[in-house]
mmCIF file of C-alpha atoms in Angstrom:
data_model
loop_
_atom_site.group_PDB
_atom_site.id
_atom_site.type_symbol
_atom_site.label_atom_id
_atom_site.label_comp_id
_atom_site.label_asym_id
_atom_site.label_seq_id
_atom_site.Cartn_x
_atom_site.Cartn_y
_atom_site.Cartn_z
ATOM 1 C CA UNK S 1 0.000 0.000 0.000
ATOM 2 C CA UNK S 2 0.892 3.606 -0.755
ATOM 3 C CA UNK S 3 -0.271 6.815 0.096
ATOM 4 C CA UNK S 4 0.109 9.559 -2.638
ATOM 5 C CA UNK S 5 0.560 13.197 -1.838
ATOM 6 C CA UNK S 6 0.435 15.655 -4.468
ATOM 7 C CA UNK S 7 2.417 19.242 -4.737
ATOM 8 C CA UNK S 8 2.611 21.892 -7.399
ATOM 9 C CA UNK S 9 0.075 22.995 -9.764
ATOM 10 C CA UNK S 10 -1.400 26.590 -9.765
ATOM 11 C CA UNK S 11 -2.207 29.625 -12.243
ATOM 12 C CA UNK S 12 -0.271 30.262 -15.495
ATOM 13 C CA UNK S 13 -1.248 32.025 -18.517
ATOM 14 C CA UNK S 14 -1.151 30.648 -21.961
ATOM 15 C CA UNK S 15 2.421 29.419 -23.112
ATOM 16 C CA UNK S 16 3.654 29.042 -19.050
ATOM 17 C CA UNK S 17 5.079 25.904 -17.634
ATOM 18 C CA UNK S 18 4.314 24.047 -14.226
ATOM 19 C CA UNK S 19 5.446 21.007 -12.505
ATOM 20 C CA UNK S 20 3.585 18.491 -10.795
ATOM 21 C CA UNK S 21 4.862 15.962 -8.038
ATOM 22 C CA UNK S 22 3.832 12.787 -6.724
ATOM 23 C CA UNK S 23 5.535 11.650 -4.028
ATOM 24 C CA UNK S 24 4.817 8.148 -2.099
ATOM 25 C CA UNK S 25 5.205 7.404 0.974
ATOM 26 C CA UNK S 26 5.490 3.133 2.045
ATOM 27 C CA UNK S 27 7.896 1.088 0.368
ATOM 28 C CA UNK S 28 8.747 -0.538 -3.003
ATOM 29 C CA UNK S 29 7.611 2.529 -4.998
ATOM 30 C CA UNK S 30 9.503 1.062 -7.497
ATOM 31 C CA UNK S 31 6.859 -1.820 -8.503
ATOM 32 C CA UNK S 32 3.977 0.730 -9.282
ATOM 33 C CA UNK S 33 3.181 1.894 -12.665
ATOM 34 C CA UNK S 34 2.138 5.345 -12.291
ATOM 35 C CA UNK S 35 -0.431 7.398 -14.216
ATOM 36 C CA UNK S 36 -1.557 10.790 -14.327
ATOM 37 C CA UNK S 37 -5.192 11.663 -15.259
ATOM 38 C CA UNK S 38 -6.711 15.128 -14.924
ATOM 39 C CA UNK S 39 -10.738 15.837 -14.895
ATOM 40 C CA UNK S 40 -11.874 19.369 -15.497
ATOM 41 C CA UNK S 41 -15.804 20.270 -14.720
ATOM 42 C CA UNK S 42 -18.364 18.518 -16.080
ATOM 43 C CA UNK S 43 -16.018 16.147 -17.706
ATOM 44 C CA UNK S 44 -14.975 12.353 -17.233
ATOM 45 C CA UNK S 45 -11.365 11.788 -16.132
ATOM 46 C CA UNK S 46 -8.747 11.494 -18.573
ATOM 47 C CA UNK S 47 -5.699 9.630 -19.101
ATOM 48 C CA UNK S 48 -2.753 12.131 -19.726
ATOM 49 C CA UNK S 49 0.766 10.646 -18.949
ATOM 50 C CA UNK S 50 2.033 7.274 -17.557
ATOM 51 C CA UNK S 51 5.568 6.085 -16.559
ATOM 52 C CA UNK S 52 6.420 2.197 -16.133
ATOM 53 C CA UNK S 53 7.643 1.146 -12.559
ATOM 54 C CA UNK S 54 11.302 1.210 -13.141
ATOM 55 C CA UNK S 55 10.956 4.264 -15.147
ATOM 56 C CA UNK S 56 12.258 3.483 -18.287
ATOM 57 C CA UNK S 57 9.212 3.636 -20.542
ATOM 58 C CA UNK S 58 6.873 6.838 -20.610
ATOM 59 C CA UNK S 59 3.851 6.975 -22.026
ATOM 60 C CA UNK S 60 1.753 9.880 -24.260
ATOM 61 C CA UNK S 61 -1.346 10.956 -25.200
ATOM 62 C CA UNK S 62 -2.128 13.498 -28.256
ATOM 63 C CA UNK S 63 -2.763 15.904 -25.862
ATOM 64 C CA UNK S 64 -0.007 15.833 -24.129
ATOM 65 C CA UNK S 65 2.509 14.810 -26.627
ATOM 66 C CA UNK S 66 5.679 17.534 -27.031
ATOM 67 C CA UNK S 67 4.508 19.511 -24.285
ATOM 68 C CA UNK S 68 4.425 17.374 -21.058
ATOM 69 C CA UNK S 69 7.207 14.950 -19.674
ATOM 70 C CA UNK S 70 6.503 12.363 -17.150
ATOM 71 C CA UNK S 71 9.605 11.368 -15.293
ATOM 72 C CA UNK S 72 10.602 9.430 -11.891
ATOM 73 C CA UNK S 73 13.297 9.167 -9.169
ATOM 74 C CA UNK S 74 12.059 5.810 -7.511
ATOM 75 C CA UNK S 75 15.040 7.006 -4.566
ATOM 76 C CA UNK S 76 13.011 9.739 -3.857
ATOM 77 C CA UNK S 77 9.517 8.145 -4.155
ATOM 78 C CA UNK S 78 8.382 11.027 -6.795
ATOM 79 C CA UNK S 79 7.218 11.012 -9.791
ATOM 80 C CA UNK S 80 7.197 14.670 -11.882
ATOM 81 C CA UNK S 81 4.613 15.921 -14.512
ATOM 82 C CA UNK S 82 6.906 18.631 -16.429
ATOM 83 C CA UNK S 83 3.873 20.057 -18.490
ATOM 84 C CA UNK S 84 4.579 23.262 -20.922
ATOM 85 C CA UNK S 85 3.400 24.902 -23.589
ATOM 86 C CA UNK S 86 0.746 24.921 -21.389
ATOM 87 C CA UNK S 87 -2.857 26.009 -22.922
ATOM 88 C CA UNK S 88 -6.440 27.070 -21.624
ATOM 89 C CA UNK S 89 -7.244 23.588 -22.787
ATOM 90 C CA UNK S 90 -5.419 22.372 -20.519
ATOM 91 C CA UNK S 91 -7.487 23.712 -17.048
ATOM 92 C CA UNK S 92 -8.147 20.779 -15.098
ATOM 93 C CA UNK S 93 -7.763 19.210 -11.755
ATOM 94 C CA UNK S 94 -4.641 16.716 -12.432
ATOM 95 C CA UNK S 95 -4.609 13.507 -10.202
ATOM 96 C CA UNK S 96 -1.609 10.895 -10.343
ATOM 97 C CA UNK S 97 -2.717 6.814 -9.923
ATOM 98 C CA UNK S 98 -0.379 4.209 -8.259
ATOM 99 C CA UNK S 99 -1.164 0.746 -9.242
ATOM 100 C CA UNK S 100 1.491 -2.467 -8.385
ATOM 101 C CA UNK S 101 2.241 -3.268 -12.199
ATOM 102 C CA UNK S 102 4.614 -2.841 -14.133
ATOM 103 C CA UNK S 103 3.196 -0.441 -16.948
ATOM 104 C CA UNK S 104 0.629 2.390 -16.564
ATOM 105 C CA UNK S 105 -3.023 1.614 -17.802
ATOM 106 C CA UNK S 106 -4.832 4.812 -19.241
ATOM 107 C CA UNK S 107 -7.600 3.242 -17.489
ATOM 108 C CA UNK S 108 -8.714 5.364 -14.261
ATOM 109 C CA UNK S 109 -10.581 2.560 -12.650
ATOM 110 C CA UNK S 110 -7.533 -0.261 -12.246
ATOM 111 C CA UNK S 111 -5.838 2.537 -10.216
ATOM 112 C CA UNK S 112 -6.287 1.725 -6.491
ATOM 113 C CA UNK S 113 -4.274 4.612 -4.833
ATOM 114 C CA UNK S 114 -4.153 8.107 -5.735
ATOM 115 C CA UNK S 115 -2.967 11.408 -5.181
ATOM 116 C CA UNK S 116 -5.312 14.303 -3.536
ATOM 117 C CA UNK S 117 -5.521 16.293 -6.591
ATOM 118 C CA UNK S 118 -4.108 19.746 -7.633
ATOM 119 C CA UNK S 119 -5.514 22.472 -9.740
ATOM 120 C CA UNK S 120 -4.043 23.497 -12.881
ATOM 121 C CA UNK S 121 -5.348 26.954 -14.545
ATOM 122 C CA UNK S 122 -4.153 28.267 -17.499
ATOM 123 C CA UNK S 123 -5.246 31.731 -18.492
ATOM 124 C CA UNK S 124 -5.451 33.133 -22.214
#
């Protein structure tokens, strides 16, 4: 079992960056696949980045190809969401999912543990 806590996240205009954390606290981070999944009002939850368990494979959606980066240090329990680029499209509540396997699903509902949630605004 992990617990997720989430940090970063805020108000940028159109064009800014941000940077989201995930950091776990329990042991053997390192077997969960992480995903991160961002819902904005009135709209189902969305798949936007995943990285495998040992870090070595990422994975992309359209929307967030070329302008976000998932990334991991498994010594320091975190996973980052480097998002740029960043668009009014892109307003949303962002979540990250922690699931014991060894590659992300861009399903929401195999996730069993999850972050609190942090808002991301981007302004035009």
């Amino acid at each position: 079992q992990v617990d997720l806590v989430q940090s970063g996240g805020g108000s940028v205009q159109t064009g800014g960056s941000l940077r989201l954390s995930c950091t776990a606290s329990g042991r053997a981070f390192s077997i969960y696949a992480v995903g991160w999944f961002r819902q904005a009002p009135g709209k189902e939850r969305e798949f936007v980045d995943g990285i495998s368990a040992d870090g070595t494979r990422g994975y992309y959606t359209d929307s967030g190809k070329g302008r976000f980066t998932v990334s991991r240090d498994n010594a320091k329990n975190t996973v980052y969401l480097q998002m740029s680029s960043l668009k009014p499209e892109d307003t949303a509540v962002y979540y990250c999912g922690a699931e014991a396997v060894p590659l992300p699903s861009s399903n929401w509902s195999l996730y069993n543990y999850w972050g609190q949630g942090t808002q991301v605004t981007v302004s035009s």
